[in-house]
Short mmCIF file of C-alpha atoms and ligand atoms in Angstrom, two decimals:
data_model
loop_
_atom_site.label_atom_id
_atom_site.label_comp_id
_atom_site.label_asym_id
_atom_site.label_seq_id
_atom_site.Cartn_x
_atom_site.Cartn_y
_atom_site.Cartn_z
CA UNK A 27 0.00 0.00 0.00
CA UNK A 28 2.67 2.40 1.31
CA UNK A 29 5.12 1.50 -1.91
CA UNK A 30 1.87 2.05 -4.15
CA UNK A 31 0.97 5.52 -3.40
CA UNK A 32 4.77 6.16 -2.89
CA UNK A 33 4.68 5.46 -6.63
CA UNK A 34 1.37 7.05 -7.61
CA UNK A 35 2.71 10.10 -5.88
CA UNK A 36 5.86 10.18 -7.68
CA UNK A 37 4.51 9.44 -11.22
CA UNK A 38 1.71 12.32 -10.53
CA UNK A 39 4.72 14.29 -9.51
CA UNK A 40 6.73 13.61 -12.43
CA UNK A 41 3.32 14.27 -14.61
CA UNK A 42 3.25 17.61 -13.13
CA UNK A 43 6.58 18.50 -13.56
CA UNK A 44 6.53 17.35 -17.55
CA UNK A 45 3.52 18.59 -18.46
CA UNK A 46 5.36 22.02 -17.38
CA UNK A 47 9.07 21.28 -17.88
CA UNK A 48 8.41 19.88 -21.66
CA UNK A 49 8.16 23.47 -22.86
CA UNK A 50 6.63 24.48 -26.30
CA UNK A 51 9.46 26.77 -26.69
CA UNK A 52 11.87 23.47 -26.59
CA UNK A 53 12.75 21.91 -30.08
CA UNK A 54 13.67 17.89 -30.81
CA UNK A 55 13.61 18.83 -34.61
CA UNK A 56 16.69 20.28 -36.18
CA UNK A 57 14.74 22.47 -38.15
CA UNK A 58 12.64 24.15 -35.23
CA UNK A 59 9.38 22.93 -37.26
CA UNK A 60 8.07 21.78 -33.40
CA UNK A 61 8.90 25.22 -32.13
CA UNK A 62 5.55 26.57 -30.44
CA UNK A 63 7.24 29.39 -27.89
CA UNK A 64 6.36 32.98 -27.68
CA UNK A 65 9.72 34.75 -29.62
CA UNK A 66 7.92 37.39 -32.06
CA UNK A 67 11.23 38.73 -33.32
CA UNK A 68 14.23 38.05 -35.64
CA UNK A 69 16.36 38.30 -33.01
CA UNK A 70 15.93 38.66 -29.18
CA UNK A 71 18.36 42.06 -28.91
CA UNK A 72 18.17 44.22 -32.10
CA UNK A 73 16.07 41.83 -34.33
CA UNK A 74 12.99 42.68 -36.45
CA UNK A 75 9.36 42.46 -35.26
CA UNK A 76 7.56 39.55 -36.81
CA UNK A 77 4.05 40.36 -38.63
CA UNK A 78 1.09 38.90 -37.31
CA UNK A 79 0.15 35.15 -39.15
CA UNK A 80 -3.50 36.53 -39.48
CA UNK A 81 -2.28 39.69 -41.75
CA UNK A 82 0.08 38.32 -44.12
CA UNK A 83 -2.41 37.28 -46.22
CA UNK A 84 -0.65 38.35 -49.64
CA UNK A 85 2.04 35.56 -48.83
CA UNK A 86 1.68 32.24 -48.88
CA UNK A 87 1.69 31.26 -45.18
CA UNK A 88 -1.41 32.96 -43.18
CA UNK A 89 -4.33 31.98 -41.07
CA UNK A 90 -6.68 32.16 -43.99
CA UNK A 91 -4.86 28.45 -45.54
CA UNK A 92 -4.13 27.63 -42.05
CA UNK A 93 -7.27 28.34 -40.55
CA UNK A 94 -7.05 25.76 -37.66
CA UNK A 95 -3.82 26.48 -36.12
CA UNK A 96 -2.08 24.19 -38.81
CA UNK A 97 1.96 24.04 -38.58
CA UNK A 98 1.87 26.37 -35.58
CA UNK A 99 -0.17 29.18 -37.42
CA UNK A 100 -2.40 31.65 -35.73
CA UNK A 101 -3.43 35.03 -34.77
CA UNK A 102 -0.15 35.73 -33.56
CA UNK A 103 3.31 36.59 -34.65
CA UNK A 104 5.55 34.21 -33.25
CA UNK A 105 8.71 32.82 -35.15
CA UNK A 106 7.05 29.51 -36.76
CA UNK A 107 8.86 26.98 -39.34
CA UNK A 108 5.71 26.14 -41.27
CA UNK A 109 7.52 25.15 -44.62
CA UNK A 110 9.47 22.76 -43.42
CA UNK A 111 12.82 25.51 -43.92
CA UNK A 112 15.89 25.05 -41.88
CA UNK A 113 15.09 27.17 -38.99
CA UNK A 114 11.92 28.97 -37.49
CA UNK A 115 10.93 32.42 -39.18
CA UNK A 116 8.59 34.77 -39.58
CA UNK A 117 7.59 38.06 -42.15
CA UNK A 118 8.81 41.25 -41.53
CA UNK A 119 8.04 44.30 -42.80
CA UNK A 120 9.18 44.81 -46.75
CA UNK A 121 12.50 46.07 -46.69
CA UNK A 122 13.66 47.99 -49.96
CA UNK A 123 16.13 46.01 -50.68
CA UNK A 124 13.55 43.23 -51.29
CA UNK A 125 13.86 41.00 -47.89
CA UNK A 126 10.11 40.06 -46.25
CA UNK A 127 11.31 37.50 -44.12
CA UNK A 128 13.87 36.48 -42.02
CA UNK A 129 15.06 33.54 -39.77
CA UNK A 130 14.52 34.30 -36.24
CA UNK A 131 17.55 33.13 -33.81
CA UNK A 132 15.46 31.01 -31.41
CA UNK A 133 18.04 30.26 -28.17
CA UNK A 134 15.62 27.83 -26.83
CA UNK A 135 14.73 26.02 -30.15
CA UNK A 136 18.08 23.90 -30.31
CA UNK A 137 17.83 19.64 -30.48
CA UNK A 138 19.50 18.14 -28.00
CA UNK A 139 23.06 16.57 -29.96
CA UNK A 140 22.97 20.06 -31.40
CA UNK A 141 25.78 21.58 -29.74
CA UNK A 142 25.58 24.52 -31.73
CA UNK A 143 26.68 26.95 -34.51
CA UNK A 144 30.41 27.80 -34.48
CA UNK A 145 32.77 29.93 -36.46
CA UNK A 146 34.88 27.93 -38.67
CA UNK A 147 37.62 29.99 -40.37
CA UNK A 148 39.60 26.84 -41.77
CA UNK A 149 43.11 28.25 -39.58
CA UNK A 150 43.17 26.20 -37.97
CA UNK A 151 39.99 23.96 -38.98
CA UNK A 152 36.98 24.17 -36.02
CA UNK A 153 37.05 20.13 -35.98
CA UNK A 154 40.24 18.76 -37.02
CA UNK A 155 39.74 15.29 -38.43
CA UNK A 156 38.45 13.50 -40.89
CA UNK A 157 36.34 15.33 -43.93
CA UNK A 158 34.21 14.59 -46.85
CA UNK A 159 32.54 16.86 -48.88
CA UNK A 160 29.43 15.77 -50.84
CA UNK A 161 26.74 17.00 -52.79
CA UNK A 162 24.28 14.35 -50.77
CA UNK A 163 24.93 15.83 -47.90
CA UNK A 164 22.38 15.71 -44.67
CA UNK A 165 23.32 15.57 -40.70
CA UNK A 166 22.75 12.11 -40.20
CA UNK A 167 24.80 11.05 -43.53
CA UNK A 168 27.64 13.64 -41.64
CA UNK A 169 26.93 12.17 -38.35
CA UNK A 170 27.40 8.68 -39.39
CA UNK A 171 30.25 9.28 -41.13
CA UNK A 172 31.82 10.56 -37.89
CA UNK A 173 30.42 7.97 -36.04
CA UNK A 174 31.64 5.05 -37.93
CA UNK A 175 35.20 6.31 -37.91
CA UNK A 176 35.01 6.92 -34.30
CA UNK A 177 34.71 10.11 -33.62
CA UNK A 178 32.34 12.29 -31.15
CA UNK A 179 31.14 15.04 -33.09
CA UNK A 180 30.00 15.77 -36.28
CA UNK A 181 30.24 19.26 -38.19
CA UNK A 182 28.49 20.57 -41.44
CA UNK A 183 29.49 23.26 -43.04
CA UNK A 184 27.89 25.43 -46.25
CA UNK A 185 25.64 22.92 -47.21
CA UNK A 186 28.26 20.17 -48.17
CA UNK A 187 31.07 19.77 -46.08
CA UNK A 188 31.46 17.02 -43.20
CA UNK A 189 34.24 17.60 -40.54
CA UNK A 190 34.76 15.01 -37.56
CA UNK A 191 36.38 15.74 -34.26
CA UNK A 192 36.31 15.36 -31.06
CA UNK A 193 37.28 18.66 -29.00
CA UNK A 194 36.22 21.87 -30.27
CA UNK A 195 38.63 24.92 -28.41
CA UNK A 196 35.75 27.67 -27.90
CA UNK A 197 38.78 30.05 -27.00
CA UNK A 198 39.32 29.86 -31.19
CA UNK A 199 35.95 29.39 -32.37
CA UNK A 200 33.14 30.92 -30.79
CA UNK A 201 29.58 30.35 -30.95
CA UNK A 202 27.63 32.04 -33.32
CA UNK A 203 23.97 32.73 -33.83
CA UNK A 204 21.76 30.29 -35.10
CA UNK A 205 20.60 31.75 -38.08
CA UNK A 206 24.10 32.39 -39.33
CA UNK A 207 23.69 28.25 -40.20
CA UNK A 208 21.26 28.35 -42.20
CA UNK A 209 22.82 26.75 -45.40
CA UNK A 210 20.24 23.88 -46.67
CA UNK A 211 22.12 20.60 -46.62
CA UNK A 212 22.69 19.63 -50.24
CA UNK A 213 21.35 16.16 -49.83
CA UNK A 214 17.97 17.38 -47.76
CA UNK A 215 16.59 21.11 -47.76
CA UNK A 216 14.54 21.12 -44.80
CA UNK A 217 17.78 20.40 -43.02
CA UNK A 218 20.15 22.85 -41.73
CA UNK A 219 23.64 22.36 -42.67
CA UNK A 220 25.98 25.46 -41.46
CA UNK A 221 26.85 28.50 -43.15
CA UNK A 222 29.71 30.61 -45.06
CA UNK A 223 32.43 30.14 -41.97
CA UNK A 224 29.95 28.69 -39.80
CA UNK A 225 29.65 25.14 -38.81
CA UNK A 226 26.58 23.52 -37.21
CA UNK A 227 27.99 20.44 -34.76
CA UNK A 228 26.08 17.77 -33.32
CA UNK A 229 26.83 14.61 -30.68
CA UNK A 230 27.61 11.92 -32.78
CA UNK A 231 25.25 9.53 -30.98
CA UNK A 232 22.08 11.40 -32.18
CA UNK A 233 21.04 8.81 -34.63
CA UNK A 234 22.75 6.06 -33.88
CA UNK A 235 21.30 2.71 -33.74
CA UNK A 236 21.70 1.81 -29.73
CA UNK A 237 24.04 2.84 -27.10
CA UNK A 238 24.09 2.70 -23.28
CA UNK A 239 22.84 5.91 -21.21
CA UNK A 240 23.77 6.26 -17.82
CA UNK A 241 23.22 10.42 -16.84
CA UNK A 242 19.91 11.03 -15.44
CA UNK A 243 17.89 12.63 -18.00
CA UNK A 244 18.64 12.40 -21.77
CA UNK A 245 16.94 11.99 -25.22
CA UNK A 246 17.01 9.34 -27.34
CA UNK A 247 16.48 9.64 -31.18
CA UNK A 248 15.47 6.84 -33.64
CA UNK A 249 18.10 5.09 -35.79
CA UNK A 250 19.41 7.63 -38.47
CA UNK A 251 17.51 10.78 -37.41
CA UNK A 252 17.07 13.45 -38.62
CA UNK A 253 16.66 11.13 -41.67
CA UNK A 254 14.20 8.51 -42.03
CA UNK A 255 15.06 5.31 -40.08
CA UNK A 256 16.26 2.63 -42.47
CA UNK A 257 14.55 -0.63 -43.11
CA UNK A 258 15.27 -3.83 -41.76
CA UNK A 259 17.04 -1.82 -37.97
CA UNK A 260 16.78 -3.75 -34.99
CA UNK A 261 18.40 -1.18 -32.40
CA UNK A 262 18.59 -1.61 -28.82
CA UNK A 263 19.26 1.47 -26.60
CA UNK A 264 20.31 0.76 -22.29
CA UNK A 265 19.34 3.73 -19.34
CA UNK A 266 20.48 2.17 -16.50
CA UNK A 267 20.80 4.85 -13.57
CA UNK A 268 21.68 3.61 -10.77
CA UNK A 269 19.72 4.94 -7.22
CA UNK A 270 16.78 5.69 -9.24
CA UNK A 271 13.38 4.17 -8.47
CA UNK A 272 11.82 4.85 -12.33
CA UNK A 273 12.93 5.81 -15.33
CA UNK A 274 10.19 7.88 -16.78
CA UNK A 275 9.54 7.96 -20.73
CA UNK A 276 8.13 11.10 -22.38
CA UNK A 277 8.23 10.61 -26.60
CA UNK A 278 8.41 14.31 -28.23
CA UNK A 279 8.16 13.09 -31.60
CA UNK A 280 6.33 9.80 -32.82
CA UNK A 281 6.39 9.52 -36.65
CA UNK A 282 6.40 5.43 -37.11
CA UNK A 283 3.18 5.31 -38.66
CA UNK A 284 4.05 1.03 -40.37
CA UNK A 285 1.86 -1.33 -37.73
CA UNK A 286 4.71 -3.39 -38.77
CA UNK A 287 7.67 -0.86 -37.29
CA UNK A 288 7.63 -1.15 -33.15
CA UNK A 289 9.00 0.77 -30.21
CA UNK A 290 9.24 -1.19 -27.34
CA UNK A 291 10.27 -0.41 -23.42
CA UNK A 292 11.29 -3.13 -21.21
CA UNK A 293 12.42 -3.75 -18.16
CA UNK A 294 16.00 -4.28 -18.25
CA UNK A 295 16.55 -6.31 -15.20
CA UNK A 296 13.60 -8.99 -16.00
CA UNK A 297 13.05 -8.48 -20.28
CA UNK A 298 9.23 -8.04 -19.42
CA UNK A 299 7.49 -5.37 -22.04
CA UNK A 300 6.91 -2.36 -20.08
CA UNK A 301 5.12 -0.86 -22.97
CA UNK A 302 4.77 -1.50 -27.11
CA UNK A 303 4.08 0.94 -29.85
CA UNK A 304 3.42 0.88 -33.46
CA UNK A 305 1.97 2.59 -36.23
CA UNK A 306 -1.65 1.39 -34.99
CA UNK A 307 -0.68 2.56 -31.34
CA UNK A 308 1.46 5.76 -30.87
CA UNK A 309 2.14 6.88 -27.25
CA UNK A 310 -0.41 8.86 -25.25
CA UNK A 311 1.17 9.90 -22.02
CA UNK A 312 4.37 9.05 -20.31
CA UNK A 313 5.59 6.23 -19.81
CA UNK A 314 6.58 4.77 -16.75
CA UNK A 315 9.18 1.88 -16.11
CA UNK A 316 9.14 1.42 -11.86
CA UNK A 317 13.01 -0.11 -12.24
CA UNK A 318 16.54 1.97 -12.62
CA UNK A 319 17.42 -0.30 -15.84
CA UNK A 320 15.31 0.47 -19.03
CA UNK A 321 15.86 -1.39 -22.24
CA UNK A 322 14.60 0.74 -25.37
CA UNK A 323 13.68 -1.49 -28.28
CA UNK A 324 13.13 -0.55 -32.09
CA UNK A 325 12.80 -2.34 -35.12
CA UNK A 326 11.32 -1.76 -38.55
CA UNK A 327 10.42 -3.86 -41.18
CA UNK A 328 11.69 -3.77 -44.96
CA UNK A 329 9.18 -1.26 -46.34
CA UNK A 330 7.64 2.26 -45.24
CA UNK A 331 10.18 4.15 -43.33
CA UNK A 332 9.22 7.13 -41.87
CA UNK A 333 10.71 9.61 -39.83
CA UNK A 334 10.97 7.74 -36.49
CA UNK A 335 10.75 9.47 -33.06
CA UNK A 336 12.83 11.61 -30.16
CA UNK A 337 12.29 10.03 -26.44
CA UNK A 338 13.12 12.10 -23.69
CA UNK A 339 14.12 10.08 -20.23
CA UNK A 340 14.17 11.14 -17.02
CA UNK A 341 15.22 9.37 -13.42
CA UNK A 342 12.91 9.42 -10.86
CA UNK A 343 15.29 8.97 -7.54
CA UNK A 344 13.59 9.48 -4.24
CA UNK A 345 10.27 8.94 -2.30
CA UNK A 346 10.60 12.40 -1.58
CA UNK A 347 9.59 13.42 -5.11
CA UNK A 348 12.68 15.12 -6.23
CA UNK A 349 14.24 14.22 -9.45
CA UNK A 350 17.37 12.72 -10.77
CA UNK A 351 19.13 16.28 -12.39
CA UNK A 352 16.58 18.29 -12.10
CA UNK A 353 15.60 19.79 -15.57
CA UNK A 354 16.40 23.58 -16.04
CA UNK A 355 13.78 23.95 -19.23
CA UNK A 356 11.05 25.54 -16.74
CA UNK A 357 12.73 28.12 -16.48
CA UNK A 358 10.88 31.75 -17.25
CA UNK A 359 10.01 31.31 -20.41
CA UNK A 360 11.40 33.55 -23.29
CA UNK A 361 7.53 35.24 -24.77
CA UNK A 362 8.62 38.27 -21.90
CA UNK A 363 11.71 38.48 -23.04
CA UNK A 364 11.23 38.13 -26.83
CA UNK A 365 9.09 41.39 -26.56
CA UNK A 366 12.01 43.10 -24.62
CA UNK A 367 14.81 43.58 -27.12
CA UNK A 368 17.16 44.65 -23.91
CA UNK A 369 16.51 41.61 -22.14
CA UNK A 370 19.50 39.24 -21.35
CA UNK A 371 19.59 36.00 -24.03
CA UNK A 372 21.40 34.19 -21.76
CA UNK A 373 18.52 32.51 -19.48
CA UNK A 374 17.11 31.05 -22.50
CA UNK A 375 20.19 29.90 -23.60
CA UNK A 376 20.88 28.35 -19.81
CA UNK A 377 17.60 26.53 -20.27
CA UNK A 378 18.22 25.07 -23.57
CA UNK A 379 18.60 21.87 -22.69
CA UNK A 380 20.67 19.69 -20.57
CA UNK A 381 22.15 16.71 -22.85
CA UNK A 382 24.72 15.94 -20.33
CA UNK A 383 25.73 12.36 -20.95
CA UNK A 384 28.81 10.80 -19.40
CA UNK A 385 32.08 11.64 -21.98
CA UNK A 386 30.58 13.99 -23.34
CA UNK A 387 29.26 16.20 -20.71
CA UNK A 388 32.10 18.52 -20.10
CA UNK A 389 32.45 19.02 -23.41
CA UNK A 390 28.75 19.90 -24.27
CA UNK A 391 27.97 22.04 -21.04
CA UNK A 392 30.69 24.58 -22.26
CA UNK A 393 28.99 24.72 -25.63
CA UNK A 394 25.49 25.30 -23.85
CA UNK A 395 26.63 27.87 -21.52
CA UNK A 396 28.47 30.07 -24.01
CA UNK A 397 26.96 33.15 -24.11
CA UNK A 398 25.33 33.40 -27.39
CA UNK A 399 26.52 37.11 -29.73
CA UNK A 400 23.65 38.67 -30.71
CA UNK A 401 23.47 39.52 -34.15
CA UNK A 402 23.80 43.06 -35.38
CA UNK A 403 22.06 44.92 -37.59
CA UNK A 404 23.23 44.06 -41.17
CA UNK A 405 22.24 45.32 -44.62
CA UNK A 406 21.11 48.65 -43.52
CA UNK A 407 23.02 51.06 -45.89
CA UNK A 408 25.38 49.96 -48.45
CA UNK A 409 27.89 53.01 -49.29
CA UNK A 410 28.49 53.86 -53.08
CA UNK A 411 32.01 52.39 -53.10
CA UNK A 412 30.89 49.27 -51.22
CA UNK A 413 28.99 48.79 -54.86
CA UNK A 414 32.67 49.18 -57.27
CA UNK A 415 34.47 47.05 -54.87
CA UNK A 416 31.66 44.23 -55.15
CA UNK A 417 31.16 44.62 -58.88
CA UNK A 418 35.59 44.47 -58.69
CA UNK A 419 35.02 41.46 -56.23
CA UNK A 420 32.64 39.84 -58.73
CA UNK A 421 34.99 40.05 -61.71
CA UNK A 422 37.79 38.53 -59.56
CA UNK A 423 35.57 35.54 -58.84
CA UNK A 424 34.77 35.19 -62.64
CA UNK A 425 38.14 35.03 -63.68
CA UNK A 426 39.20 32.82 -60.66
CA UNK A 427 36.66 30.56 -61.88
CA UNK A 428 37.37 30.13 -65.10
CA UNK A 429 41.01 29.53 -64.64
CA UNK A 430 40.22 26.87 -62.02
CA UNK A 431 37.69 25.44 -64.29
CA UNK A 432 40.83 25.41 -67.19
CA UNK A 433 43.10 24.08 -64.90
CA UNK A 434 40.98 21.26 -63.62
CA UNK A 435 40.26 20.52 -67.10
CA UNK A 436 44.13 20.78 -68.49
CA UNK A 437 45.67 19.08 -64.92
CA UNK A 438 43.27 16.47 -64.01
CA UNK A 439 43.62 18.14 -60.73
CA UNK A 440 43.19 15.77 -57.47
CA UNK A 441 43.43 18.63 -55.06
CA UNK A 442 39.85 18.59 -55.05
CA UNK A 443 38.85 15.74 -51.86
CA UNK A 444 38.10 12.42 -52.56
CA UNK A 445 35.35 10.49 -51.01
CA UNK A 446 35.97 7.50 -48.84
CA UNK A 447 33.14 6.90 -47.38
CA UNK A 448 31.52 3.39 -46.88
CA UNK A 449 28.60 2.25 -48.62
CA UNK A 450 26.63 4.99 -46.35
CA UNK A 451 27.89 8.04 -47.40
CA UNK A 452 29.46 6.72 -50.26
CA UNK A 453 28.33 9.15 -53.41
CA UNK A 454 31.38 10.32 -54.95
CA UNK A 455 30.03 13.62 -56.75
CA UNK A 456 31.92 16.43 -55.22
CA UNK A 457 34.68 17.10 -57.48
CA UNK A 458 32.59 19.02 -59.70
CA UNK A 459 34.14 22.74 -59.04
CA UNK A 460 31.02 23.96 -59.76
CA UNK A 461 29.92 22.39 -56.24
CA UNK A 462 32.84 24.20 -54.49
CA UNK A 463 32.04 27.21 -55.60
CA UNK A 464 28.45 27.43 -56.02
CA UNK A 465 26.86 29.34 -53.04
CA UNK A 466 24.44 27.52 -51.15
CA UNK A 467 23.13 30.62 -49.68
CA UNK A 468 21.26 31.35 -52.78
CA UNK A 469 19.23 28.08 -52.81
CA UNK A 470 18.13 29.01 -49.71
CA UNK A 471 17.32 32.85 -50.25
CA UNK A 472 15.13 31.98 -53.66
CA UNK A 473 13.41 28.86 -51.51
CA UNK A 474 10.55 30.65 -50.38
CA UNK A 475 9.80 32.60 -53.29
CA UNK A 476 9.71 29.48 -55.16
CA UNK A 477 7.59 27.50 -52.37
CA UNK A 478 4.78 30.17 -53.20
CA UNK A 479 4.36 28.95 -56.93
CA UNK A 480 5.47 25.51 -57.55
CA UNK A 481 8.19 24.78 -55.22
CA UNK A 482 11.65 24.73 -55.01
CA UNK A 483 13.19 23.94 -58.50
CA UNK A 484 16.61 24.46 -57.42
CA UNK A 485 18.21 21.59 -59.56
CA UNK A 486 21.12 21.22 -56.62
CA UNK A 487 18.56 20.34 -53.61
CA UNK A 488 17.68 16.87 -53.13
CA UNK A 489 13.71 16.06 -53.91
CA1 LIG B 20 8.51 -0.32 -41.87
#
C-alpha cells in the first residue's frame, strides 16, 4: 500500500513536472518545425518584429490556408517553421532592398546533440579530423560518417562539407547565432547544414542505432535521425541509472506510422514489455518503467520508413519526489523576453537543454553555456564604393573561376577531396568545381519565393 501511493505520488509528480518542464518553446527537430514558444522577433536584442500570421495574407503562409492552427499558425506573430525551412521564421516588414522575411535566432529552439553553430575559419579547422565533402549531404549522412570512424562530433558546413572531431577549443571558435547556419544541406533542404564560416555540430550519438545511457535525463532519437530510419534496424538502446526508483519515458516526436515498425520499453533487469508501440498505437502519455534499468527497443520492417521518433528520459530517484538532475527547461520562459529587445539571451540559452551524458558532458555544457553574440544589424546602408568594390570582387571571382575550371580541365587536378566513405555516405560527386564554388546561400534565399508557386526547383537540392 505504502510503496503504491509512494509510486502514484511520484509518477503524478513527475506528470506535473513534464507537463510544465516539456516546454513548447523546446525543439527535438533540427529544423525548429516543433517550435511553439512565444519569440515574435528576428532576433531577441536588435532583431525585427515579426508580422502577425493573421495579416500576411498576400504571402503564402497565413491563417486564412491555415485556418485551424495548422503548422503552428495563428493570430499571432511568433517565429514559426511552417515550410518545413531550416530554422523557425517569420515576415517582416518589406524592406527595400527586397527582404520580407527572415530567420529568427530562437536560443531555446536547439535539439538536444545540437551543440551549436560555431565559427569555422579553416586556420586552424573548427574540428580537425576526418572530412568529406558531398553534394548528398544531410546531418545524419555527416553524423554517421563521424560515427563510424570513431569520432564524437560531427560538423556541417555550407551545405556540403562534413568535418569530424572530437574537441572543439571555444577560445578559437566561438559560438555564433543560429541563423548564421542556415545553409540547406545539399542532400535534404529542410535540413540545416551550417553556413559561409559557420559550422553547425552535433553529438555523434544522435542517430545512432543503440548505445548505453547512464546520466539522469537524456533523449534518445530513432536510428538515423534526422533522416528517415532505415529498413530492416533492430536497435537496442540501455538507461540504467543507478539509485533511481523509475525511469520515466516522455516521446516528443512519434512519426512510425508502419503497424509493422515497433518501439518497445522493457524492463532491463527482467526483459518483461513495459510498454509497445506501433503505427496502430502511438504513445499517449508518459511512460513509466518502476526499475533503474530500461531497455529501449526498435525495429522496422523492410518497407515504409518514416521519420521515427525523439524520447526524452528522465530518473525518478527518491520517495521524496525530487528528481534525478533536475531539468532547467522551466525556467521563465522567453515570450517576456522576446518582446524586450534589452533583455539578457542568456537565461534562454541556460535553459536550452541539458544533454549531459557521461564523456561527453564537459564538453557539451561549455557549448550550452556560451553566451550566445547577438546579431547586429546588417544590410542597412550599403555606401556607393561598397557597390565598385563588389562589382571588382565579382569580376575577380569570374576570372578565378574560369582559370580553375581550365586548370581542372588541363591538370586532371586531385586537389579537389576524394570520397571515402563506406557504402553509407558513399556518393562520390563532389569534385565538380562547380559544387565548391556554387553558393548555397542562394538556394536558400530563392526557396521561399519558389515555395509560393510551384516549389523549389533548385536543380542542386535533393527532392
Ligand atoms: Ca517499416
Amino acid at each position: 500500500m505504502d510503496s503504491f501511493s509512494t509510486a502514484a505520488l511520484l509518477v503524478a509528480g513527475f506528470l506535473f513536472r513534464t507537463s510544465s518542464s516539456h516546454s513548447a518553446t523546446e525543439c527535438y527537430s533540427a529544423n525548429g518545425e516543433d517550435y511553439r514558444g512565444r519569440q515574435n522577433q528576428t532576433s531577441l536584442r536588435g532583431g525585427l518584429p515579426c508580422l502577425y500570421w493573421n495579416e500576411t495574407l498576400q504571402h503564402p503562409y497565413n491563417t486564412l490556408k491555415f485556418p485551424n492552427g495548422e503548422r503552428g499558425l495563428g493570430p499571432h506573430n511568433y517565429c514559426r517553421n511552417p515550410d518545413g525551412d531550416v530554422g523557425p521564421w517569420c515576415y517582416v516588414d518589406d524592406h527595400e532592398d527586397g527582404v520580407y522575411w527572415k530567420y529568427c535566432d530562437v536560443p531555446t529552439c536547439r535539439m538536444p546533440g545540437n551543440l551549436g553553430c560555431f565559427m569555422d575559419t579553416g586556420d586552424p579547422p573548427t574540428l580537425t579530423g576526418s572530412s568529406e565533402t558531398s553534394n548528398r549531404l544531410t546531418i545524419e549522412r555527416c553524423i554517421s560518417y563521424c560515427r563510424e570512424r570513431r569520432y564524437q562530433l560531427a560538423g556541417m558546413e555550407a551545405g556540403y562539407a562534413c568535418f569530424c572531431g572530437n574537441h572543439l577549443d571555444h577560445s578559437l571558435h566561438g559560438q555564433s547565432p543560429s541563423t548564421e547556419c542556415n545553409h540547406v544541406c545539399f542532400g535534404d533542404h529542410t535540413q540545416p547544414c551550417g553556413g559561409d564560416g559557420r559550422i553547425v555540430i552535433f553529438d555523434t550519438r544522435v542517430g545512432s542505432c543503440g548505445g548505453n545511457y547512464t546520466s539522469p535525463s537524456g533523449v534518445l532519437y530513432s536510428p538515423d535521425y534526422p533522416d528517415r530510419y532505415g529498413p530492416g534496424r533492430v536497435c537496442y538502446w540501455t538507461i540504467q541509472v543507478h539509485g533511481a526508483t523509475a525511469i520515466l519515458f516522455d516521446f516528443t516526436i512519434f512519426d512510425v506510422p508502419d503497424w509493422a515498425d515497433m518501439v518497445e520499453l522493457l524492463d532491463g533487469y527482467t526483459n518483461q514489455v513495459v510498454a509497445r508501440f506501433d503505427g496502430g498505437n502511438p504513445p499517449g502519455n508518459t511512460v513509466n518503467v518502476t526499475t533503474d534499468f530500461a531497455i529501449l527497443y526498435f525495429y522496422s520492417d523492410r518497407t515504409n520508413e518514416a521519420r521515427g521518433f525523439a524520447v526524452r528520459y528522465q530518473a525518478l530517484k527518491s520517495a521524496g519526489g525530487s528528481f534525478v538532475g533536475q531539468p532547467t527547461e522551466e525556467e521563465p520562459e522567453e515570450d517576456s523576453s522576446a518582446t524586450d529587445p534589452e533583455s539578457e539571451p542568456e537565461s534562454d540559452l541556460e535553459a536550452t537543454t541539458e544533454w549531459s551524458n557521461d564523456s561527453l558532458s564537459q564538453n557539451s555544457n561549455q557549448v550550452l553555456y556560451v553566451i550566445t553574440s547577438t546579431p547586429s544589424e546588417v544590410d542597412r546602408k550599403v555606401p556607393a564604393w561598397t557597390v565598385y568594390a563588389m562589382a571588382a570582387l565579382l569580376t575577380l571571382v569570374v576570372i578565378a573561376t574560369v582559370t580553375k575550371f581550365l586548370l581542372h580541365v588541363v591538370m586532371r587536378s586531385t586537389a579537389y577531396p576524394t570520397l571515402e566513405a563506406p557504402d553509407t555516405c558513399g556518393q562520390n560527386v563532389a569534385s565538380d568545381p562547380w559544387v565548391i564554388l556554387y553558393r548555397p546561400s542562394t538556394i536558400s534565399f530563392f526557396k521561399k519565393k519558389l515555395k509560393s508557386h510551384q516549389g523549389d526547383l533548385s536543380p542542386l537540392v535533393g527532392h
